[in-house]
């Protein structure tokens, strides 16, 4: 009897732990949002976080966007040639990048660079008791540390995704027009005629904001709960990358289904 019930009991315990953890994350996010709206507004901290999150992520985002565009243009061109539709290269590249590939790839790249750095920084502050010191000085760590990081990620993510998409479109143009001989006007006309602001661009921006909130929330929560040890900081960093990446992929499906692409 016990052997038959044990798997169900373990499943129930795992589900209970998951629900409790989701509740803690939701509570942490709500408190962080309230702290973000409460004065004083730390503009210097915000500019510092914008530099760390946005400016330092520019090289990897732009370089990755260019290489993705080169590969995407080459692959899609030869696929379209099979159906005699190589003139549609601009349309297919634009829709693929703006709707899906741009926001998702940027989210994963920012998670690996800025999200992991966020978790590591807060984890070190936790391990060295800097967060407790802030409370001793009557400073709210959520207001001083988490709020600027969250707002910086929300501001930087759409801009980084836009740059990724632009560099990818340029990379596909280099391959399709300069290398394979597709007409320049045909490429740009297909790109212009196929893109809709409400369906494509606005939906892409919504995904950017959702992904930014996920990255910032997961990174800061993992850092805050990392514990006071070097091993805890390492677990928080790797856990941030894994958890945020999976959540981005799940959120991508949900937003796509709800937005009605």
PDB file of C-alpha atoms in Angstrom:
ATOM      1  CA  UNK A   1       0.000   0.000   0.000  1.00  0.00           C
ATOM      2  CA  UNK A   2       2.758   2.395   0.919  1.00  0.00           C
ATOM      3  CA  UNK A   3       4.600   1.673  -2.332  1.00  0.00           C
ATOM      4  CA  UNK A   4       1.511   2.613  -4.351  1.00  0.00           C
ATOM      5  CA  UNK A   5       0.911   5.873  -2.462  1.00  0.00           C
ATOM      6  CA  UNK A   6       4.547   7.015  -2.295  1.00  0.00           C
ATOM      7  CA  UNK A   7       4.791   8.318  -5.912  1.00  0.00           C
ATOM      8  CA  UNK A   8       1.541  10.281  -5.461  1.00  0.00           C
ATOM      9  CA  UNK A   9       2.808  11.700  -2.181  1.00  0.00           C
ATOM     10  CA  UNK A  10       6.085  12.775  -3.792  1.00  0.00           C
ATOM     11  CA  UNK A  11       4.195  14.377  -6.677  1.00  0.00           C
ATOM     12  CA  UNK A  12       1.943  16.236  -4.268  1.00  0.00           C
ATOM     13  CA  UNK A  13       4.919  17.455  -2.248  1.00  0.00           C
ATOM     14  CA  UNK A  14       6.656  18.664  -5.424  1.00  0.00           C
ATOM     15  CA  UNK A  15       3.543  20.516  -6.578  1.00  0.00           C
ATOM     16  CA  UNK A  16       3.139  22.096  -3.143  1.00  0.00           C
ATOM     17  CA  UNK A  17       6.751  23.302  -3.188  1.00  0.00           C
ATOM     18  CA  UNK A  18       6.271  24.721  -6.680  1.00  0.00           C
ATOM     19  CA  UNK A  19       3.121  26.597  -5.686  1.00  0.00           C
ATOM     20  CA  UNK A  20       4.799  27.996  -2.561  1.00  0.00           C
ATOM     21  CA  UNK A  21       7.819  29.111  -4.585  1.00  0.00           C
ATOM     22  CA  UNK A  22       5.592  30.793  -7.173  1.00  0.00           C
ATOM     23  CA  UNK A  23       3.793  32.577  -4.354  1.00  0.00           C
ATOM     24  CA  UNK A  24       7.079  33.825  -2.922  1.00  0.00           C
ATOM     25  CA  UNK A  25       8.198  35.068  -6.342  1.00  0.00           C
ATOM     26  CA  UNK A  26       4.866  36.817  -6.941  1.00  0.00           C
ATOM     27  CA  UNK A  27       5.024  38.480  -3.511  1.00  0.00           C
ATOM     28  CA  UNK A  28       8.620  39.548  -4.140  1.00  0.00           C
ATOM     29  CA  UNK A  29       7.673  41.020  -7.510  1.00  0.00           C
ATOM     30  CA  UNK A  30       4.685  42.908  -6.073  1.00  0.00           C
ATOM     31  CA  UNK A  31       6.757  44.404  -3.254  1.00  0.00           C
ATOM     32  CA  UNK A  32       9.495  45.363  -5.753  1.00  0.00           C
ATOM     33  CA  UNK A  33       6.967  47.125  -8.009  1.00  0.00           C
ATOM     34  CA  UNK A  34       5.564  49.074  -5.063  1.00  0.00           C
ATOM     35  CA  UNK A  35       9.094  50.049  -4.031  1.00  0.00           C
ATOM     36  CA  UNK A  36       9.825  51.150  -7.599  1.00  0.00           C
ATOM     37  CA  UNK A  37       6.954  53.648  -7.515  1.00  0.00           C
ATOM     38  CA  UNK A  38       7.848  55.066  -4.109  1.00  0.00           C
ATOM     39  CA  UNK A  39      10.071  58.189  -3.880  1.00  0.00           C
ATOM     40  CA  UNK A  40      12.877  59.071  -3.759  1.00  0.00           C
ATOM     41  CA  UNK A  41      13.581  58.175  -7.375  1.00  0.00           C
ATOM     42  CA  UNK A  42      17.172  57.055  -7.701  1.00  0.00           C
ATOM     43  CA  UNK A  43      18.097  58.388 -11.137  1.00  0.00           C
ATOM     44  CA  UNK A  44      21.843  57.946 -10.621  1.00  0.00           C
ATOM     45  CA  UNK A  45      21.323  54.283  -9.743  1.00  0.00           C
ATOM     46  CA  UNK A  46      19.047  53.942 -12.758  1.00  0.00           C
ATOM     47  CA  UNK A  47      21.655  55.393 -15.136  1.00  0.00           C
ATOM     48  CA  UNK A  48      24.267  53.037 -13.691  1.00  0.00           C
ATOM     49  CA  UNK A  49      21.975  50.034 -14.162  1.00  0.00           C
ATOM     50  CA  UNK A  50      21.089  51.148 -17.693  1.00  0.00           C
ATOM     51  CA  UNK A  51      24.772  51.173 -18.531  1.00  0.00           C
ATOM     52  CA  UNK A  52      25.306  47.698 -17.051  1.00  0.00           C
ATOM     53  CA  UNK A  53      22.187  46.192 -18.608  1.00  0.00           C
ATOM     54  CA  UNK A  54      21.968  47.996 -21.927  1.00  0.00           C
ATOM     55  CA  UNK A  55      25.310  49.426 -23.011  1.00  0.00           C
ATOM     56  CA  UNK A  56      27.399  46.440 -21.926  1.00  0.00           C
ATOM     57  CA  UNK A  57      24.989  44.107 -23.737  1.00  0.00           C
ATOM     58  CA  UNK A  58      25.287  45.990 -27.043  1.00  0.00           C
ATOM     59  CA  UNK A  59      28.330  44.139 -28.459  1.00  0.00           C
ATOM     60  CA  UNK A  60      26.941  40.626 -27.990  1.00  0.00           C
ATOM     61  CA  UNK A  61      23.433  41.603 -29.114  1.00  0.00           C
ATOM     62  CA  UNK A  62      24.600  43.395 -32.288  1.00  0.00           C
ATOM     63  CA  UNK A  63      27.192  40.761 -33.208  1.00  0.00           C
ATOM     64  CA  UNK A  64      24.707  37.949 -32.629  1.00  0.00           C
ATOM     65  CA  UNK A  65      22.049  39.777 -34.629  1.00  0.00           C
ATOM     66  CA  UNK A  66      24.382  40.207 -37.596  1.00  0.00           C
ATOM     67  CA  UNK A  67      25.464  36.557 -37.628  1.00  0.00           C
ATOM     68  CA  UNK A  68      21.884  35.322 -37.192  1.00  0.00           C
ATOM     69  CA  UNK A  69      20.842  37.498 -40.124  1.00  0.00           C
ATOM     70  CA  UNK A  70      23.625  36.122 -42.306  1.00  0.00           C
ATOM     71  CA  UNK A  71      22.653  32.533 -41.576  1.00  0.00           C
ATOM     72  CA  UNK A  72      18.924  33.217 -41.823  1.00  0.00           C
ATOM     73  CA  UNK A  73      19.267  34.999 -45.153  1.00  0.00           C
ATOM     74  CA  UNK A  74      21.381  32.206 -46.624  1.00  0.00           C
ATOM     75  CA  UNK A  75      19.142  29.388 -45.425  1.00  0.00           C
ATOM     76  CA  UNK A  76      15.848  31.044 -46.334  1.00  0.00           C
ATOM     77  CA  UNK A  77      17.071  32.096 -49.780  1.00  0.00           C
ATOM     78  CA  UNK A  78      17.843  28.541 -50.868  1.00  0.00           C
ATOM     79  CA  UNK A  79      14.587  27.261 -49.349  1.00  0.00           C
ATOM     80  CA  UNK A  80      12.596  29.898 -51.229  1.00  0.00           C
ATOM     81  CA  UNK A  81      14.465  29.150 -54.468  1.00  0.00           C
ATOM     82  CA  UNK A  82      12.967  25.647 -54.423  1.00  0.00           C
ATOM     83  CA  UNK A  83       9.498  27.182 -54.720  1.00  0.00           C
ATOM     84  CA  UNK A  84      10.478  30.015 -57.042  1.00  0.00           C
ATOM     85  CA  UNK A  85       9.768  32.580 -54.327  1.00  0.00           C
ATOM     86  CA  UNK A  86      13.188  34.054 -53.656  1.00  0.00           C
ATOM     87  CA  UNK A  87      11.669  37.537 -54.128  1.00  0.00           C
ATOM     88  CA  UNK A  88       9.853  36.967 -50.810  1.00  0.00           C
ATOM     89  CA  UNK A  89      13.111  36.842 -48.857  1.00  0.00           C
ATOM     90  CA  UNK A  90      12.598  40.291 -47.298  1.00  0.00           C
ATOM     91  CA  UNK A  91       9.074  39.428 -46.163  1.00  0.00           C
ATOM     92  CA  UNK A  92      10.019  36.107 -44.604  1.00  0.00           C
ATOM     93  CA  UNK A  93      13.118  37.492 -42.891  1.00  0.00           C
ATOM     94  CA  UNK A  94      11.245  40.494 -41.500  1.00  0.00           C
ATOM     95  CA  UNK A  95       8.296  38.500 -40.171  1.00  0.00           C
ATOM     96  CA  UNK A  96      10.514  35.801 -38.670  1.00  0.00           C
ATOM     97  CA  UNK A  97      12.728  38.280 -36.864  1.00  0.00           C
ATOM     98  CA  UNK A  98      10.110  40.747 -35.667  1.00  0.00           C
ATOM     99  CA  UNK A  99       7.522  38.234 -34.551  1.00  0.00           C
ATOM    100  CA  UNK A 100       9.645  35.529 -32.957  1.00  0.00           C
ATOM    101  CA  UNK A 101      13.386  35.322 -33.396  1.00  0.00           C
ATOM    102  CA  UNK A 102      14.274  38.881 -32.412  1.00  0.00           C
ATOM    103  CA  UNK A 103      12.541  39.071 -29.006  1.00  0.00           C
ATOM    104  CA  UNK A 104      13.352  35.477 -28.020  1.00  0.00           C
ATOM    105  CA  UNK A 105      17.021  35.544 -29.021  1.00  0.00           C
ATOM    106  CA  UNK A 106      17.544  38.932 -27.388  1.00  0.00           C
ATOM    107  CA  UNK A 107      15.872  37.685 -24.223  1.00  0.00           C
ATOM    108  CA  UNK A 108      18.132  34.643 -24.065  1.00  0.00           C
ATOM    109  CA  UNK A 109      21.253  36.723 -24.752  1.00  0.00           C
ATOM    110  CA  UNK A 110      20.363  39.334 -22.138  1.00  0.00           C
ATOM    111  CA  UNK A 111      19.603  36.562 -19.654  1.00  0.00           C
ATOM    112  CA  UNK A 112      23.053  35.068 -20.140  1.00  0.00           C
ATOM    113  CA  UNK A 113      24.879  38.388 -19.874  1.00  0.00           C
ATOM    114  CA  UNK A 114      22.895  40.883 -17.800  1.00  0.00           C
ATOM    115  CA  UNK A 115      20.582  38.542 -15.890  1.00  0.00           C
ATOM    116  CA  UNK A 116      23.376  36.345 -14.584  1.00  0.00           C
ATOM    117  CA  UNK A 117      25.403  39.444 -13.629  1.00  0.00           C
ATOM    118  CA  UNK A 118      22.391  40.813 -11.750  1.00  0.00           C
ATOM    119  CA  UNK A 119      21.936  37.621  -9.757  1.00  0.00           C
ATOM    120  CA  UNK A 120      25.660  37.368  -8.997  1.00  0.00           C
ATOM    121  CA  UNK A 121      25.857  40.997  -7.822  1.00  0.00           C
ATOM    122  CA  UNK A 122      22.893  40.686  -5.458  1.00  0.00           C
ATOM    123  CA  UNK A 123      24.111  37.261  -4.318  1.00  0.00           C
ATOM    124  CA  UNK A 124      27.469  38.723  -3.345  1.00  0.00           C
ATOM    125  CA  UNK A 125      25.684  41.536  -1.514  1.00  0.00           C
ATOM    126  CA  UNK A 126      23.686  38.913   0.361  1.00  0.00           C
ATOM    127  CA  UNK A 127      26.769  36.816   1.172  1.00  0.00           C
ATOM    128  CA  UNK A 128      28.735  39.839   2.450  1.00  0.00           C
ATOM    129  CA  UNK A 129      25.729  41.101   4.461  1.00  0.00           C
ATOM    130  CA  UNK A 130      25.509  44.373   2.547  1.00  0.00           C
ATOM    131  CA  UNK A 131      21.731  43.993   2.279  1.00  0.00           C
ATOM    132  CA  UNK A 132      21.445  43.615   6.054  1.00  0.00           C
ATOM    133  CA  UNK A 133      23.633  46.704   6.436  1.00  0.00           C
ATOM    134  CA  UNK A 134      21.203  48.687   4.280  1.00  0.00           C
ATOM    135  CA  UNK A 135      18.332  47.704   6.537  1.00  0.00           C
ATOM    136  CA  UNK A 136      20.390  48.791   9.547  1.00  0.00           C
ATOM    137  CA  UNK A 137      20.736  52.214   7.913  1.00  0.00           C
ATOM    138  CA  UNK A 138      16.951  52.356   7.319  1.00  0.00           C
ATOM    139  CA  UNK A 139      17.357  51.758   3.555  1.00  0.00           C
ATOM    140  CA  UNK A 140      15.045  49.342   1.776  1.00  0.00           C
ATOM    141  CA  UNK A 141      17.170  46.979  -0.396  1.00  0.00           C
ATOM    142  CA  UNK A 142      14.209  46.432  -2.712  1.00  0.00           C
ATOM    143  CA  UNK A 143      13.960  50.170  -3.288  1.00  0.00           C
ATOM    144  CA  UNK A 144      17.696  50.819  -3.612  1.00  0.00           C
ATOM    145  CA  UNK A 145      18.845  47.648  -5.408  1.00  0.00           C
ATOM    146  CA  UNK A 146      15.928  45.889  -7.103  1.00  0.00           C
ATOM    147  CA  UNK A 147      13.858  48.870  -8.283  1.00  0.00           C
ATOM    148  CA  UNK A 148      16.534  50.463 -10.521  1.00  0.00           C
ATOM    149  CA  UNK A 149      17.517  47.060 -11.933  1.00  0.00           C
ATOM    150  CA  UNK A 150      13.916  46.239 -12.817  1.00  0.00           C
ATOM    151  CA  UNK A 151      13.275  49.606 -14.465  1.00  0.00           C
ATOM    152  CA  UNK A 152      16.583  49.520 -16.342  1.00  0.00           C
ATOM    153  CA  UNK A 153      15.772  46.100 -17.759  1.00  0.00           C
ATOM    154  CA  UNK A 154      12.293  47.246 -18.834  1.00  0.00           C
ATOM    155  CA  UNK A 155      13.800  50.256 -20.636  1.00  0.00           C
ATOM    156  CA  UNK A 156      16.797  48.515 -22.198  1.00  0.00           C
ATOM    157  CA  UNK A 157      15.199  45.314 -23.457  1.00  0.00           C
ATOM    158  CA  UNK A 158      13.002  46.801 -26.255  1.00  0.00           C
ATOM    159  CA  UNK A 159      15.956  48.868 -27.511  1.00  0.00           C
ATOM    160  CA  UNK A 160      18.296  45.867 -27.517  1.00  0.00           C
ATOM    161  CA  UNK A 161      15.716  43.726 -29.325  1.00  0.00           C
ATOM    162  CA  UNK A 162      15.227  46.455 -31.939  1.00  0.00           C
ATOM    163  CA  UNK A 163      18.966  46.597 -32.567  1.00  0.00           C
ATOM    164  CA  UNK A 164      19.127  42.806 -32.827  1.00  0.00           C
ATOM    165  CA  UNK A 165      16.361  42.852 -35.447  1.00  0.00           C
ATOM    166  CA  UNK A 166      17.961  45.695 -37.420  1.00  0.00           C
ATOM    167  CA  UNK A 167      21.354  44.005 -37.520  1.00  0.00           C
ATOM    168  CA  UNK A 168      19.745  40.701 -38.498  1.00  0.00           C
ATOM    169  CA  UNK A 169      17.812  42.317 -41.348  1.00  0.00           C
ATOM    170  CA  UNK A 170      21.030  43.969 -42.488  1.00  0.00           C
ATOM    171  CA  UNK A 171      22.859  40.626 -42.353  1.00  0.00           C
ATOM    172  CA  UNK A 172      20.155  38.965 -44.435  1.00  0.00           C
ATOM    173  CA  UNK A 173      20.348  41.881 -46.895  1.00  0.00           C
ATOM    174  CA  UNK A 174      24.110  41.400 -47.239  1.00  0.00           C
ATOM    175  CA  UNK A 175      23.640  37.739 -48.126  1.00  0.00           C
ATOM    176  CA  UNK A 176      20.534  38.048 -50.295  1.00  0.00           C
ATOM    177  CA  UNK A 177      21.367  41.236 -52.197  1.00  0.00           C
ATOM    178  CA  UNK A 178      25.148  41.572 -52.152  1.00  0.00           C
ATOM    179  CA  UNK A 179      26.135  37.910 -52.249  1.00  0.00           C
ATOM    180  CA  UNK A 180      23.318  36.071 -54.032  1.00  0.00           C
ATOM    181  CA  UNK A 181      22.171  38.835 -56.388  1.00  0.00           C
ATOM    182  CA  UNK A 182      18.618  39.482 -55.230  1.00  0.00           C
ATOM    183  CA  UNK A 183      17.312  42.888 -56.305  1.00  0.00           C
ATOM    184  CA  UNK A 184      17.693  45.537 -53.601  1.00  0.00           C
ATOM    185  CA  UNK A 185      14.281  47.085 -54.255  1.00  0.00           C
ATOM    186  CA  UNK A 186      12.516  43.718 -54.193  1.00  0.00           C
ATOM    187  CA  UNK A 187      14.046  42.898 -50.801  1.00  0.00           C
ATOM    188  CA  UNK A 188      13.043  46.213 -49.217  1.00  0.00           C
ATOM    189  CA  UNK A 189       9.580  46.278 -50.841  1.00  0.00           C
ATOM    190  CA  UNK A 190       8.778  42.807 -49.534  1.00  0.00           C
ATOM    191  CA  UNK A 191       9.982  43.809 -46.083  1.00  0.00           C
ATOM    192  CA  UNK A 192       7.914  47.005 -46.068  1.00  0.00           C
ATOM    193  CA  UNK A 193       4.692  45.499 -47.414  1.00  0.00           C
ATOM    194  CA  UNK A 194       4.609  42.489 -45.103  1.00  0.00           C
ATOM    195  CA  UNK A 195       5.136  44.237 -41.749  1.00  0.00           C
ATOM    196  CA  UNK A 196       2.123  45.520 -39.832  1.00  0.00           C
ATOM    197  CA  UNK A 197       2.584  47.812 -36.833  1.00  0.00           C
ATOM    198  CA  UNK A 198      -0.218  46.404 -34.673  1.00  0.00           C
ATOM    199  CA  UNK A 199       0.211  42.725 -35.467  1.00  0.00           C
ATOM    200  CA  UNK A 200       3.987  42.539 -35.756  1.00  0.00           C
ATOM    201  CA  UNK A 201       5.852  45.493 -34.220  1.00  0.00           C
ATOM    202  CA  UNK A 202       3.516  46.134 -31.274  1.00  0.00           C
ATOM    203  CA  UNK A 203       3.361  42.427 -30.490  1.00  0.00           C
ATOM    204  CA  UNK A 204       7.154  42.258 -30.574  1.00  0.00           C
ATOM    205  CA  UNK A 205       7.408  45.179 -28.130  1.00  0.00           C
ATOM    206  CA  UNK A 206       4.968  43.492 -25.757  1.00  0.00           C
ATOM    207  CA  UNK A 207       7.117  40.375 -25.801  1.00  0.00           C
ATOM    208  CA  UNK A 208      10.194  42.483 -25.061  1.00  0.00           C
ATOM    209  CA  UNK A 209       8.568  44.020 -21.989  1.00  0.00           C
ATOM    210  CA  UNK A 210       7.288  40.656 -20.728  1.00  0.00           C
ATOM    211  CA  UNK A 211      10.699  39.025 -21.198  1.00  0.00           C
ATOM    212  CA  UNK A 212      12.416  41.947 -19.460  1.00  0.00           C
ATOM    213  CA  UNK A 213      10.126  41.608 -16.450  1.00  0.00           C
ATOM    214  CA  UNK A 214      10.806  37.865 -16.301  1.00  0.00           C
ATOM    215  CA  UNK A 215      14.590  38.292 -16.474  1.00  0.00           C
ATOM    216  CA  UNK A 216      14.719  41.042 -13.852  1.00  0.00           C
ATOM    217  CA  UNK A 217      12.328  39.271 -11.480  1.00  0.00           C
ATOM    218  CA  UNK A 218      14.063  35.901 -11.694  1.00  0.00           C
ATOM    219  CA  UNK A 219      17.563  37.394 -11.404  1.00  0.00           C
ATOM    220  CA  UNK A 220      16.820  39.617  -8.415  1.00  0.00           C
ATOM    221  CA  UNK A 221      14.801  36.946  -6.604  1.00  0.00           C
ATOM    222  CA  UNK A 222      17.520  34.348  -7.088  1.00  0.00           C
ATOM    223  CA  UNK A 223      20.117  36.796  -5.842  1.00  0.00           C
ATOM    224  CA  UNK A 224      18.099  37.724  -2.774  1.00  0.00           C
ATOM    225  CA  UNK A 225      17.525  34.061  -1.843  1.00  0.00           C
ATOM    226  CA  UNK A 226      21.032  32.818  -2.652  1.00  0.00           C
ATOM    227  CA  UNK A 227      22.190  32.440   0.938  1.00  0.00           C
ATOM    228  CA  UNK A 228      25.409  33.602   2.548  1.00  0.00           C
ATOM    229  CA  UNK A 229      27.933  31.414   0.739  1.00  0.00           C
ATOM    230  CA  UNK A 230      29.937  31.370  -2.485  1.00  0.00           C
ATOM    231  CA  UNK A 231      28.179  28.164  -3.535  1.00  0.00           C
ATOM    232  CA  UNK A 232      24.838  29.915  -3.121  1.00  0.00           C
ATOM    233  CA  UNK A 233      25.953  32.723  -5.424  1.00  0.00           C
ATOM    234  CA  UNK A 234      26.959  30.179  -8.062  1.00  0.00           C
ATOM    235  CA  UNK A 235      23.645  28.366  -7.790  1.00  0.00           C
ATOM    236  CA  UNK A 236      21.770  31.652  -8.034  1.00  0.00           C
ATOM    237  CA  UNK A 237      23.654  32.621 -11.194  1.00  0.00           C
ATOM    238  CA  UNK A 238      23.149  29.332 -13.028  1.00  0.00           C
ATOM    239  CA  UNK A 239      19.588  29.053 -11.741  1.00  0.00           C
ATOM    240  CA  UNK A 240      18.808  32.487 -13.139  1.00  0.00           C
ATOM    241  CA  UNK A 241      19.962  31.550 -16.636  1.00  0.00           C
ATOM    242  CA  UNK A 242      18.107  28.225 -16.681  1.00  0.00           C
ATOM    243  CA  UNK A 243      14.867  29.435 -15.074  1.00  0.00           C
ATOM    244  CA  UNK A 244      14.626  32.693 -17.019  1.00  0.00           C
ATOM    245  CA  UNK A 245      15.392  30.962 -20.339  1.00  0.00           C
ATOM    246  CA  UNK A 246      12.649  28.374 -19.829  1.00  0.00           C
ATOM    247  CA  UNK A 247      10.195  31.039 -18.652  1.00  0.00           C
ATOM    248  CA  UNK A 248      10.954  33.162 -21.728  1.00  0.00           C
ATOM    249  CA  UNK A 249      10.157  30.277 -24.051  1.00  0.00           C
ATOM    250  CA  UNK A 250       6.917  29.532 -22.191  1.00  0.00           C
ATOM    251  CA  UNK A 251       5.939  33.209 -22.110  1.00  0.00           C
ATOM    252  CA  UNK A 252       6.658  33.485 -25.837  1.00  0.00           C
ATOM    253  CA  UNK A 253       4.046  30.833 -26.573  1.00  0.00           C
ATOM    254  CA  UNK A 254       1.502  32.384 -24.205  1.00  0.00           C
ATOM    255  CA  UNK A 255       1.901  35.914 -25.584  1.00  0.00           C
ATOM    256  CA  UNK A 256       1.782  34.647 -29.163  1.00  0.00           C
ATOM    257  CA  UNK A 257      -1.421  32.699 -28.479  1.00  0.00           C
ATOM    258  CA  UNK A 258      -3.116  35.566 -26.651  1.00  0.00           C
ATOM    259  CA  UNK A 259      -2.030  38.288 -29.081  1.00  0.00           C
ATOM    260  CA  UNK A 260      -3.320  36.279 -32.049  1.00  0.00           C
ATOM    261  CA  UNK A 261      -0.408  36.442 -34.478  1.00  0.00           C
TER     262      UNK A 261
END
